[in-house]
Amino acid sequence: MAPYIGTATSRVDGIAKVTGAAKYAGEFNVPGLAHGSVVASTIAKGRITRIDTAAALSVEGVLTVLTHDNRPRMADDDQAYKDEVAPDGSPFRPLYDNKIMFNGQPIALVVAETSEVARFATSLVRVEYDEQAHVTDLYRQRDAAVPVPAPTNPIEAMFTPPKARGTPDQALAAAAVRHEAEYFVPIEHHNPMELFASTVIFEPGGKLTVYDKTQGVQNVQKYLCGVFGMKPEDVRVMSPFMGGGFGSGLRPQFEAVLAVLAARALQRSVRVVLTRPQMYALGYRPAMIQRIALGANAGGTLDVITHDAATVTSQYETFHRQETGWSGLLYKSANAKYAHRLVRLDLPTSCDMRAPSAAPALFALESAMDELAVALKLDPIELRLRCYSDRDQHENRPFSSKALRECYRQGAEAFGWDKRNPEPRSMRDGSDLVGWGMATGIWEALQMPITVRIALTANGHAEVACATSDIGTGTYTIMAQVAADMLGLPLDNISIKLGDSSLPQSPVEGGSWIATSVANGIATTAGAIRDELLRLARQIANSPLANATPDEVALADGKLVSKRDASRGVSIADAMRQGAMDRIEQEHTTNPADDHSRANNTHVAHFVEVKVDEQLGVVRVTRAVSAVAAGRILNPKTAGSQMLGGVVWGIGMALHEETLIDHRFGRIMNANIAEYHVPVNADVGDIKIIFVDEPDDSNPLGLKGLGEIGIVGVAAAVANAVYHATGKRVRNLPITLDKLQG
Ligand code: MOS
């Protein structure tokens, strides 16, 4: 039997998804389900002085209108609202009191017999406010920015700018060649296809089953228990499928609180589905103003890198990531310094969005490197090779593996980079200017503690259970592949249970850490199953494995066999018969190795071709090649899809995406996917993904995780290609055609 790990395997849940059998949070139906629809604030800051719900309540079919005045009891301390990935501060409490903290804040929930009646009745709720002056303009507030607070624990320390090294100011003053510029990435929203929804099944007695759109069922369960003072055994959170999250589902969101509030108020089952515009109040990629200074010697090596950033957070929480440190990690430079300040705006708290911090930071860094290459008259790949770093200079340690050189080589070759004329505006296709640009991306390879349970039955079927989610990335499939290989069974004999808070512990699915965590978790538990089978097999009279030790045997083709002599084996059925058992169950927790002597990162090299209509300034990405090094690839098909999605999103980041606020009202003007542009098929040319071989021994399976790395650097590669095509450097995203005029 060929191994499944490393084989392009179609999704095991694919048929369920395309036939509609896979149900999402807003699709679970029970008799008597009521429907909630959200009323959102139309001011950005102030207090509600009056909510008149009479007209809404008079509509036939309306059951209740919940507001801060009449809602059921909720916790009144911040700690109860802190979820597993909450930043510092005082988390938002939906319908808690009359205070308005952002435009679009949920302030009432109309609950009715049908969703249509509920939605209509929201239009009849009259709200009066005592409005206060708000601030939503990052540029106008940038002088009021405050440095990110000093960390108080190891998690926060991960997100604080690294220590400076060397003497960066002197090095910059003395550098033979300098490049310094400011770059801007606007607020962007996640826009998953599936709307955020929560269906709360109310059982007599008050127990709840909550089908919620989330990247972390146990995070939501713990949060709901805190907010409502409920016991864990009374709240089960399920998220069997997810139509995209990208970070917007890492923290519990307000649809879950509102649906539970209504279910408790009415003592019946309730569903709340947000509208697309309402999803713009859930969180966003913080806008980032950044200044990069590079100092190089004439030979094209870096003396100094400085990276300053200002990002957006809310007035009530302090969200940031380690936005500036990527610069001094990616390239070799004896001198470096970083600064990160936060601008508080009257908006919801910003949050993680695919490759948080790296996606915007690498736009700036990799644009700056391209500008430096131009100044040095060096090929952009050559500059990066001269600045290549084999060590993590923040911590002065090696990488566990880093095949970025191979990414450059294989990507350049597949793209045909050697045919590039470096002169801007030198390449044409009819009336189009042609530009070729490249950029690097870097992300972290993390593993988290996780618990996996496996139940193997005598007929050679196994159920693998873990509370992780499959946010669309293919987790069901890679779990089945790993279990099949480790247990020596066909893929069809494996069933996967996930997305259920009652299953063994999992962290939220994010940070590109679940594949590494859960796959190694399965390996651990499968090892325990093997040990148990061996214990039984050795007891069989004249057992062919009588003297075998656990590391001398493996599970293959439904048997426990000697690795030295494949003819010596005991079938799973015979081993279980010996123990008079029909199933073996094991549950184990797997922790990452406690080894900080090496850095764990993934890398990518992106190559992009754009064609620019010279008269109109319309930019099209016609071709892209991305060569990625991310350890061992579990499934080239699902991993390839993650990479494609990342590159497509990078095209959106480069050319289309921008959340626009009318600062007079502090309100998002384009809170819909008609006016917030994401790439459509016509915007996406041919994309080729290359997986570069990268052996790594940081964990038993040699995995690094892959998902977020795909987007990192793409926007810079596009911007660099646009410069090459047009001679025009655009440093503020998105690169819309107005910015290419004049
Ligand atoms: Mo990802 S931004 O950790 O869902």
XYZ file of C-alpha atoms and ligand atoms in Angstrom:
746
model
C 0.000 0.000 0.000
C 1.492 3.278 -1.068
C 1.652 5.845 1.692
C -1.079 8.464 1.745
C 1.175 11.106 3.286
C 2.665 13.098 0.450
C 0.103 11.889 -2.077
C -2.280 14.313 -3.772
C -5.514 13.136 -2.177
C -8.952 14.558 -2.896
C -10.912 15.854 0.063
C -12.545 13.051 2.020
C -15.416 15.494 2.680
C -15.554 16.629 -0.950
C -18.701 14.727 -1.909
C -20.498 15.897 1.229
C -19.573 19.453 0.348
C -20.598 19.434 -3.282
C -23.861 17.583 -2.629
C -24.914 19.861 0.207
C -24.746 17.086 2.800
C -22.102 19.066 4.683
C -24.033 21.481 6.885
C -22.810 24.881 7.992
C -23.707 26.816 11.146
C -26.708 28.550 9.605
C -28.148 25.367 8.087
C -29.081 23.209 11.076
C -32.828 22.996 11.439
C -35.009 21.930 14.342
C -38.772 22.299 14.836
C -39.720 25.618 16.383
C -36.535 27.417 15.389
C -36.827 31.180 15.843
C -34.756 33.654 13.849
C -32.805 36.648 15.099
C -31.832 39.669 13.056
C -29.373 42.300 14.230
C -29.963 46.046 14.551
C -26.651 47.883 14.282
C -25.593 51.283 15.542
C -25.525 54.096 13.003
C -23.166 56.256 15.052
C -19.534 55.561 15.931
C -19.410 56.813 19.503
C -21.795 57.866 22.214
C -24.729 56.469 24.159
C -28.127 55.131 23.305
C -30.673 57.344 25.011
C -33.768 55.480 23.832
C -34.669 52.426 21.786
C -38.295 52.316 20.660
C -39.190 48.733 19.793
C -42.982 49.110 19.788
C -43.410 49.181 16.023
C -41.151 46.163 15.572
C -42.974 44.243 18.286
C -46.326 44.928 16.651
C -45.352 43.013 13.514
C -47.045 39.626 13.368
C -44.517 36.905 14.004
C -42.098 39.021 16.027
C -41.386 37.274 19.327
C -39.152 39.743 21.110
C -36.700 42.548 20.614
C -33.678 42.205 22.869
C -31.690 45.268 23.841
C -29.374 46.218 26.699
C -32.546 47.178 28.612
C -34.248 43.782 28.639
C -31.637 41.144 27.840
C -31.052 38.146 30.105
C -28.216 38.312 32.601
C -24.643 38.372 31.351
C -21.333 38.441 33.217
C -20.112 41.854 34.314
C -16.356 41.322 34.505
C -13.850 41.486 31.667
C -12.294 38.146 32.540
C -15.519 36.333 31.639
C -15.319 37.755 28.115
C -11.658 36.905 27.567
C -11.288 34.191 24.985
C -8.212 32.073 24.357
C -6.785 34.531 21.815
C -8.096 37.803 23.283
C -5.665 40.716 23.241
C -5.105 42.963 26.256
C -8.008 45.153 27.206
C -11.702 45.023 27.887
C -13.479 42.777 25.352
C -16.588 43.985 23.575
C -19.850 42.886 25.229
C -22.805 42.679 22.827
C -26.033 44.294 24.150
C -24.333 44.874 27.481
C -25.113 48.540 28.044
C -25.992 51.747 26.228
C -22.434 52.596 25.246
C -21.577 52.799 21.535
C -17.978 52.071 20.620
C -18.154 51.690 16.838
C -20.469 52.232 13.935
C -22.159 48.959 13.085
C -22.145 47.787 16.711
C -25.006 45.352 17.398
C -27.497 47.159 19.656
C -30.664 45.080 19.358
C -31.768 41.664 18.185
C -35.230 41.217 16.696
C -36.394 37.619 17.071
C -39.268 36.338 14.965
C -40.858 33.173 13.617
C -39.133 33.666 10.269
C -35.901 35.319 9.214
C -37.784 37.525 6.746
C -40.084 38.946 9.437
C -37.145 39.460 11.797
C -35.159 41.261 9.144
C -38.107 43.465 8.160
C -38.860 44.359 11.780
C -35.297 45.563 12.366
C -36.152 48.433 10.022
C -38.853 49.553 12.490
C -36.607 49.836 15.549
C -36.065 53.515 16.347
C -32.897 54.498 18.176
C -31.976 57.829 19.706
C -28.391 58.591 20.608
C -26.345 61.019 22.573
C -23.543 61.279 20.049
C -19.912 62.016 20.889
C -17.023 63.037 18.662
C -15.275 60.036 17.158
C -11.970 59.395 15.408
C -11.609 56.885 12.592
C -8.909 58.373 10.377
C -5.544 56.675 10.874
C -3.602 59.437 9.141
C -5.177 62.185 11.257
C -4.478 60.243 14.452
C -0.999 58.999 13.693
C 0.639 61.623 15.863
C -1.401 60.363 18.788
C -0.022 56.841 18.325
C 1.385 55.116 21.399
C 4.154 52.481 21.472
C 2.993 48.878 21.856
C 2.965 48.162 25.576
C 5.818 46.274 27.201
C 4.972 42.565 27.330
C 3.801 41.064 30.603
C 3.931 37.422 29.508
C 5.688 35.193 26.941
C 2.774 35.306 24.470
C 2.789 39.104 24.389
C 6.575 39.024 24.073
C 6.153 37.185 20.763
C 4.279 40.223 19.473
C 6.597 42.949 20.734
C 9.248 44.413 18.429
C 12.554 42.536 18.782
C 15.548 44.190 20.420
C 17.659 46.423 18.224
C 21.094 45.170 17.254
C 24.306 47.000 16.458
C 24.337 50.747 15.933
C 21.587 51.271 13.358
C 21.609 55.095 13.291
C 25.347 55.321 12.642
C 25.188 52.512 10.105
C 22.419 54.257 8.189
C 24.337 57.546 8.156
C 27.468 55.760 6.895
C 25.776 53.498 4.298
C 27.013 53.789 0.719
C 23.501 53.337 -0.661
C 20.311 54.153 1.219
C 16.692 53.581 0.494
C 14.022 54.970 2.767
C 10.304 55.245 2.105
C 6.856 55.024 3.630
C 4.421 52.302 2.619
C 0.751 51.894 3.373
C -1.641 48.969 3.594
C -5.278 49.923 4.224
C -7.815 48.231 6.460
C -8.918 45.018 4.778
C -11.708 42.598 5.630
C -11.786 38.793 5.534
C -14.960 38.341 3.473
C -15.359 34.564 3.841
C -18.031 33.263 1.512
C -20.105 31.782 4.347
C -21.970 34.340 6.438
C -21.328 34.303 10.161
C -24.151 32.419 11.837
C -25.040 30.663 15.027
C -27.861 28.148 15.462
C -28.584 27.469 19.121
C -30.553 24.321 19.874
C -32.315 24.787 23.208
C -33.020 21.602 25.116
C -35.658 21.425 27.823
C -33.763 22.192 31.024
C -31.619 24.750 29.288
C -28.742 22.754 27.825
C -27.493 24.271 24.589
C -25.993 22.901 21.418
C -24.504 25.808 19.519
C -23.701 25.387 15.834
C -21.433 28.346 15.359
C -19.211 29.557 12.560
C -15.883 29.465 14.347
C -12.267 28.390 14.006
C -12.297 27.164 17.598
C -15.259 25.296 19.107
C -13.654 24.955 22.525
C -12.736 28.640 22.543
C -16.382 29.546 21.898
C -17.597 27.029 24.474
C -15.345 28.417 27.188
C -16.314 31.964 26.258
C -20.059 31.269 26.337
C -19.657 29.556 29.700
C -17.930 32.696 30.975
C -20.422 35.165 29.538
C -23.513 33.245 30.652
C -22.197 31.566 33.778
C -22.969 28.136 32.316
C -21.258 24.834 33.017
C -19.203 23.244 30.216
C -21.431 20.151 30.224
C -24.407 22.380 29.428
C -22.914 24.051 26.349
C -21.733 22.038 23.377
C -20.317 24.008 20.458
C -20.178 22.454 17.012
C -18.589 23.642 13.794
C -18.308 20.620 11.520
C -17.695 22.691 8.383
C -16.652 26.233 7.754
C -16.876 28.283 4.607
C -13.724 30.254 5.259
C -12.580 32.148 8.323
C -9.104 33.503 7.573
C -8.799 34.709 11.159
C -12.246 36.297 11.513
C -13.421 33.183 13.359
C -10.523 32.844 15.788
C -12.248 34.873 18.499
C -15.853 34.175 19.480
C -18.028 36.629 17.585
C -21.215 38.401 18.567
C -23.625 36.229 16.573
C -23.026 33.440 19.098
C -23.713 35.681 22.104
C -26.861 37.111 20.505
C -28.237 33.695 19.551
C -27.618 32.337 23.058
C -29.157 35.445 24.641
C -32.286 34.962 22.563
C -32.468 31.215 23.197
C -32.256 31.813 26.930
C -34.779 34.654 26.825
C -37.326 32.687 24.789
C -36.426 29.196 26.063
C -36.386 27.997 22.493
C -34.006 27.333 19.648
C -32.769 30.412 17.792
C -30.614 31.140 14.770
C -28.830 34.386 14.090
C -27.288 34.949 10.657
C -25.371 38.152 10.085
C -25.810 40.098 6.885
C -22.748 40.722 4.747
C -22.532 44.399 5.861
C -22.803 43.351 9.517
C -19.748 41.136 9.085
C -17.652 44.248 8.584
C -18.068 44.859 12.336
C -16.343 41.578 13.288
C -12.737 42.651 12.895
C -10.301 43.484 10.140
C -6.668 43.525 9.153
C -5.309 46.636 10.850
C -4.188 49.341 8.436
C -0.451 49.815 8.600
C 1.630 52.887 7.901
C 5.220 51.781 7.786
C 8.594 53.301 7.154
C 11.509 51.171 6.082
C 15.090 52.320 5.803
C 17.734 50.123 4.206
C 21.418 50.907 4.162
C 23.695 48.843 1.926
C 27.264 48.833 0.800
C 28.073 49.080 -2.875
C 28.529 45.311 -3.065
C 24.856 44.767 -2.350
C 24.879 43.483 1.206
C 22.803 45.135 3.889
C 24.391 47.080 6.724
C 21.190 48.164 8.358
C 17.440 47.668 8.352
C 15.017 49.840 10.286
C 11.291 49.252 10.289
C 8.707 51.478 11.963
C 5.013 50.779 11.909
C 1.782 52.315 13.078
C -1.243 50.020 13.124
C -4.870 50.367 14.121
C -6.609 49.027 17.180
C -9.817 49.930 18.994
C -10.322 52.156 22.028
C -11.053 49.133 24.219
C -8.513 46.473 23.269
C -4.858 46.486 22.257
C -4.476 44.213 19.253
C -1.177 43.982 17.476
C 1.163 41.354 16.162
C 4.892 41.379 15.637
C 4.622 43.552 12.542
C 8.155 44.918 12.260
C 10.455 42.059 13.260
C 10.125 40.122 10.005
C 12.528 42.547 8.338
C 15.525 41.747 10.480
C 14.670 38.043 10.417
C 14.537 37.610 6.672
C 17.804 39.312 5.670
C 21.284 39.420 7.065
C 22.128 42.780 8.546
C 24.441 43.549 11.451
C 22.371 46.557 12.439
C 18.631 46.701 12.863
C 15.962 48.453 14.854
C 12.206 48.371 15.036
C 9.411 50.522 16.388
C 5.712 49.806 16.500
C 3.038 52.234 17.587
C -0.694 51.843 17.863
C -3.412 54.217 16.798
C -6.653 53.899 18.731
C -9.729 54.511 16.617
C -13.465 54.294 17.274
C -13.703 51.032 15.353
C -14.078 47.410 16.437
C -10.814 45.814 17.529
C -8.637 44.770 14.614
C -7.811 41.077 14.438
C -5.831 38.358 12.749
C -6.266 38.088 9.029
C -4.332 35.573 6.966
C -0.626 35.904 7.780
C -1.300 38.712 10.244
C 1.597 41.201 10.407
C 3.696 39.429 7.760
C 1.363 40.112 4.836
C 1.446 43.926 5.244
C 5.032 44.067 6.572
C 6.454 42.080 3.672
C 4.664 44.334 1.207
C 6.819 47.144 2.547
C 10.041 45.195 3.029
C 9.938 43.489 -0.346
C 8.981 46.678 -2.161
C 11.898 48.399 -0.411
C 14.280 45.591 -1.402
C 13.157 46.002 -5.009
C 13.825 49.730 -4.794
C 17.247 49.040 -3.315
C 18.010 46.591 -6.133
C 17.157 49.312 -8.637
C 19.418 51.766 -6.796
C 22.250 49.216 -6.771
C 21.589 48.167 -10.385
C 21.357 44.582 -9.165
C 18.964 41.860 -10.188
C 16.367 41.603 -7.381
C 17.093 37.890 -6.854
C 20.824 38.548 -6.755
C 20.333 41.219 -4.069
C 18.332 38.770 -1.980
C 20.986 36.089 -2.362
C 23.687 38.510 -1.242
C 21.583 39.351 1.813
C 20.601 35.737 2.496
C 20.597 34.811 6.156
C 21.215 31.281 7.392
C 20.535 32.359 10.952
C 17.682 33.888 12.866
C 19.542 37.030 13.851
C 17.031 38.073 16.517
C 17.941 35.044 18.593
C 21.284 34.240 16.936
C 20.304 30.665 16.125
C 20.085 28.554 12.964
C 16.877 27.667 11.170
C 15.704 24.079 11.535
C 15.650 24.154 7.726
C 15.538 26.924 5.149
C 15.310 26.006 1.471
C 14.677 29.566 0.314
C 17.666 29.502 -2.044
C 16.015 26.596 -3.835
C 12.735 28.539 -3.926
C 14.496 31.381 -5.737
C 16.206 28.969 -8.128
C 13.243 26.761 -8.976
C 10.779 29.673 -9.101
C 13.019 31.747 -11.372
C 13.565 28.817 -13.684
C 9.875 27.944 -13.972
C 9.014 31.594 -14.553
C 11.744 32.231 -17.121
C 13.247 35.068 -15.085
C 16.517 34.964 -17.044
C 14.697 36.464 -20.037
C 13.816 39.589 -18.074
C 15.119 42.890 -19.379
C 15.763 44.853 -16.150
C 14.942 48.197 -17.745
C 11.480 49.492 -16.729
C 9.028 49.937 -19.622
C 11.238 47.795 -21.833
C 8.895 44.841 -22.293
C 5.665 45.024 -24.245
C 2.843 42.885 -25.534
C 0.981 44.882 -28.156
C -0.320 48.004 -26.427
C 0.308 46.550 -22.958
C 3.393 47.225 -20.901
C 4.712 43.979 -19.450
C 6.313 43.831 -16.004
C 8.021 41.028 -14.134
C 8.446 41.322 -10.402
C 9.455 39.033 -7.594
C 9.351 39.019 -3.804
C 10.065 36.784 -0.838
C 7.688 35.674 1.888
C 8.319 34.280 5.343
C 6.019 32.835 7.992
C 6.418 30.864 11.165
C 6.103 27.107 11.570
C 4.371 26.445 14.864
C 3.155 23.389 16.695
C 0.661 23.539 19.579
C -0.340 21.055 22.288
C -3.244 18.921 21.087
C -5.075 15.779 22.170
C -6.178 13.024 19.803
C -8.340 9.994 20.503
C -8.342 6.957 18.244
C -10.744 4.051 18.490
C -9.695 1.061 16.388
C -12.171 -1.777 15.899
C -11.322 -5.408 15.182
C -12.666 -5.115 11.639
C -9.904 -2.639 10.821
C -11.836 0.614 10.997
C -10.704 3.582 13.035
C -12.343 6.703 14.295
C -10.009 9.628 14.906
C -11.348 12.417 17.108
C -10.080 15.873 17.974
C -11.894 19.151 18.644
C -9.972 20.990 15.941
C -11.834 22.637 13.062
C -11.545 22.243 9.337
C -11.834 25.848 8.237
C -11.803 24.737 4.626
C -8.121 23.937 4.517
C -8.506 20.159 4.232
C -8.001 19.101 7.840
C -10.425 16.154 7.560
C -8.380 14.870 4.655
C -4.881 15.206 6.084
C -6.065 13.701 9.372
C -7.435 10.696 7.480
C -4.210 10.363 5.442
C -1.974 10.415 8.504
C -4.199 8.012 10.441
C -4.400 5.614 7.495
C -0.607 5.504 7.168
C 0.056 5.229 10.886
C -2.550 2.515 11.396
C -1.790 0.690 8.147
C -5.372 0.905 6.927
C -7.035 2.069 3.713
C -8.183 5.700 3.714
C -11.812 4.595 3.459
C -11.534 2.794 6.796
C -10.798 6.028 8.650
C -13.541 8.285 9.935
C -12.731 11.706 11.296
C -14.595 13.544 14.021
C -13.765 17.190 14.570
C -15.402 20.565 15.140
C -17.147 19.504 18.356
C -16.219 20.964 21.734
C -16.910 17.624 23.445
C -13.983 16.012 21.610
C -10.372 15.958 22.894
C -8.661 19.329 23.324
C -7.506 21.419 20.385
C -6.341 25.016 20.065
C -8.120 27.288 17.586
C -7.345 26.449 13.973
C -5.109 29.286 12.882
C -1.525 30.395 12.587
C -0.890 27.547 10.115
C -0.295 25.297 13.145
C -3.093 22.726 12.994
C -1.712 20.387 10.329
C 1.571 20.031 12.221
C -0.142 19.763 15.598
C -2.910 17.316 14.736
C -0.846 15.139 12.397
C 1.857 14.604 15.014
C -0.938 14.128 17.557
C -2.381 11.335 15.436
C 1.072 9.772 15.133
C 1.447 9.746 18.931
C -1.932 8.170 19.561
C -1.547 5.704 16.703
C 1.759 4.693 18.308
C -0.103 3.944 21.531
C -2.614 1.833 19.587
C 0.265 -0.096 18.038
C 1.819 -0.662 21.467
C -1.452 -2.002 22.794
C -1.839 -4.320 19.807
C 1.723 -5.552 20.301
C 1.055 -6.247 23.964
C -1.847 -8.456 22.905
C -0.017 -10.009 19.938
C 2.876 -11.112 22.132
C 0.495 -13.050 24.351
C -0.677 -15.250 21.486
C 0.675 -18.797 21.771
C 3.768 -19.159 19.540
C 3.354 -15.532 18.547
C 5.507 -14.536 15.562
C 6.045 -11.270 17.428
C 6.795 -12.868 20.786
C 10.032 -10.983 21.291
C 9.310 -7.857 19.262
C 9.589 -4.407 20.833
C 7.387 -1.458 19.843
C 10.023 0.147 17.632
C 10.531 -3.134 15.779
C 6.944 -3.322 14.531
C 4.662 -1.255 12.359
C 1.032 -1.400 11.304
C 0.565 -2.226 7.630
C -2.232 -3.782 5.591
C -4.364 -4.430 8.674
C -1.543 -6.252 10.460
C 1.127 -5.630 13.007
C 4.312 -6.718 11.237
C 7.977 -6.969 12.091
C 9.962 -4.263 10.341
C 12.857 -6.722 9.967
C 10.872 -9.621 8.617
C 7.602 -8.723 6.918
C 6.504 -12.367 6.979
C 6.183 -12.172 10.756
C 2.915 -10.494 11.631
C -0.321 -10.652 13.583
C -3.548 -9.267 12.210
C -5.437 -6.573 14.111
C -8.358 -9.020 14.410
C -6.185 -11.781 15.895
C -4.530 -9.449 18.381
C -7.891 -8.172 19.582
C -9.280 -11.694 19.752
C -6.420 -12.599 22.069
C -7.527 -9.824 24.402
C -11.234 -10.682 23.944
C -11.718 -7.126 22.727
C -13.519 -5.699 19.753
C -11.987 -2.254 19.989
C -8.952 -0.451 21.331
C -9.192 3.161 22.315
C -6.314 5.488 23.139
C -6.225 9.199 23.867
C -2.973 11.135 24.167
C -1.746 14.695 24.282
C 1.170 15.697 22.085
C 3.269 18.731 22.931
C 5.778 20.449 20.663
C 9.418 19.686 21.388
C 10.795 22.098 23.962
C 13.658 23.144 21.701
C 14.380 26.819 21.190
C 17.838 26.297 19.747
C 16.548 26.638 16.180
C 14.072 28.905 14.420
C 11.151 27.326 12.560
C 9.990 29.196 9.506
C 8.482 28.641 6.090
C 9.614 30.615 3.047
C 8.318 31.383 -0.414
C 9.535 33.124 -3.542
C 6.854 34.687 -5.736
C 7.297 35.646 -9.382
C 4.578 37.689 -11.050
C 3.886 38.957 -14.544
C 1.587 41.939 -15.020
C 0.286 43.536 -18.152
C -0.646 47.174 -17.847
C -2.812 49.005 -20.325
C -0.660 52.065 -20.925
C -3.527 54.441 -21.602
C -5.967 53.329 -18.921
C -3.581 52.089 -16.261
C -5.513 48.816 -15.864
C -3.270 46.173 -14.300
C -3.769 42.468 -14.914
C -1.797 39.687 -13.302
C -1.337 37.309 -16.197
C 1.040 34.806 -14.625
C 2.473 33.872 -11.260
C 4.908 31.235 -10.056
C 5.304 30.640 -6.325
C 7.967 28.275 -5.021
C 7.434 27.428 -1.373
C 9.511 25.579 1.215
C 7.319 24.384 4.053
C 8.795 21.137 5.262
C 7.149 17.894 4.267
C 3.913 18.390 2.341
C 1.143 16.110 3.617
C -1.110 16.546 0.617
C 0.081 18.416 -2.489
C -3.509 18.858 -3.638
C -4.975 20.558 -0.556
C -1.675 22.330 0.174
C -1.598 23.492 -3.440
C -5.093 24.891 -2.996
C -3.968 26.774 0.106
C -1.132 28.277 -1.892
C -3.398 29.185 -4.810
C -5.813 30.875 -2.412
C -2.966 32.801 -0.833
C -1.650 34.010 -4.178
C -5.137 35.000 -5.347
C -5.650 36.893 -2.101
C -2.291 38.576 -2.582
C -3.479 39.758 -5.988
C -6.549 41.187 -4.250
C -4.372 42.867 -1.646
C -2.195 44.362 -4.374
C -4.878 45.563 -6.758
C -8.365 45.568 -5.244
C -8.895 45.422 -1.518
C -9.516 48.444 0.655
C -12.042 49.139 3.366
C -13.157 52.739 3.005
C -14.529 54.754 5.901
C -16.615 57.900 5.715
C -14.933 59.664 8.585
C -17.849 62.059 9.102
C -19.863 59.114 10.359
C -17.070 56.708 11.223
C -18.889 54.278 8.974
C -17.551 51.802 6.436
C -18.778 52.877 3.008
C -18.119 49.680 1.087
C -19.328 47.033 3.541
C -20.355 44.584 0.826
C -18.582 42.519 -1.798
C -19.941 44.617 -4.639
C -17.911 47.619 -3.514
C -15.195 45.930 -1.498
C -13.440 44.311 -4.409
C -11.962 40.835 -4.151
C -10.377 39.112 -7.129
C -12.767 37.251 -9.382
C -11.750 34.620 -11.876
C -11.118 37.226 -14.563
C -8.582 38.923 -12.271
C -6.518 35.783 -11.824
C -4.147 34.520 -14.477
C -2.179 31.307 -14.541
C -0.707 30.400 -11.153
C 1.917 27.703 -10.754
C 2.835 26.379 -7.321
C 6.136 24.581 -6.727
C 6.791 22.700 -3.502
C 10.489 22.742 -2.810
C 11.862 19.719 -0.975
C 12.723 20.687 2.590
C 13.551 17.910 5.067
C 13.040 19.057 8.652
C 13.303 17.162 11.916
C 11.642 19.613 14.305
C 8.758 17.189 14.768
C 8.450 13.457 14.018
C 6.579 13.958 10.741
C 8.826 16.791 9.508
C 5.923 19.202 9.017
C 5.871 22.989 9.042
C 2.303 23.896 8.188
C 1.189 25.827 5.198
C -1.665 28.181 4.531
C -0.663 31.646 5.540
C 2.712 31.641 3.777
C 0.931 31.744 0.392
C -0.124 35.388 0.656
C 3.084 36.736 2.187
C 5.038 38.781 -0.349
C 2.551 38.527 -3.221
C 1.461 42.172 -3.042
C 5.092 43.296 -3.241
C 5.772 40.988 -6.193
C 2.803 42.593 -7.995
C 3.891 46.124 -7.061
C 7.433 45.347 -8.202
C 6.071 43.997 -11.495
C 3.972 47.153 -11.916
C 7.109 49.243 -11.380
C 8.983 47.165 -13.929
C 6.159 47.575 -16.428
C 5.495 51.274 -15.921
C 8.459 52.850 -14.138
C 5.999 53.986 -11.487
C 6.447 52.953 -7.864
C 3.186 52.685 -5.925
C 3.765 52.423 -2.203
C 0.202 52.575 -0.991
C -2.155 49.691 -1.621
C -4.258 48.910 -3.493
C -2.617 49.807 -6.824
C -5.683 51.266 -8.465
C -5.495 52.841 -11.887
C -5.696 56.423 -10.574
C -2.340 55.867 -8.848
C -0.721 54.981 -12.178
C -1.755 58.196 -13.915
C 0.545 61.189 -14.467
Mo -5.383 32.594 10.653
S -5.214 34.652 10.420
O -4.539 32.383 12.121
O -6.973 32.152 10.691
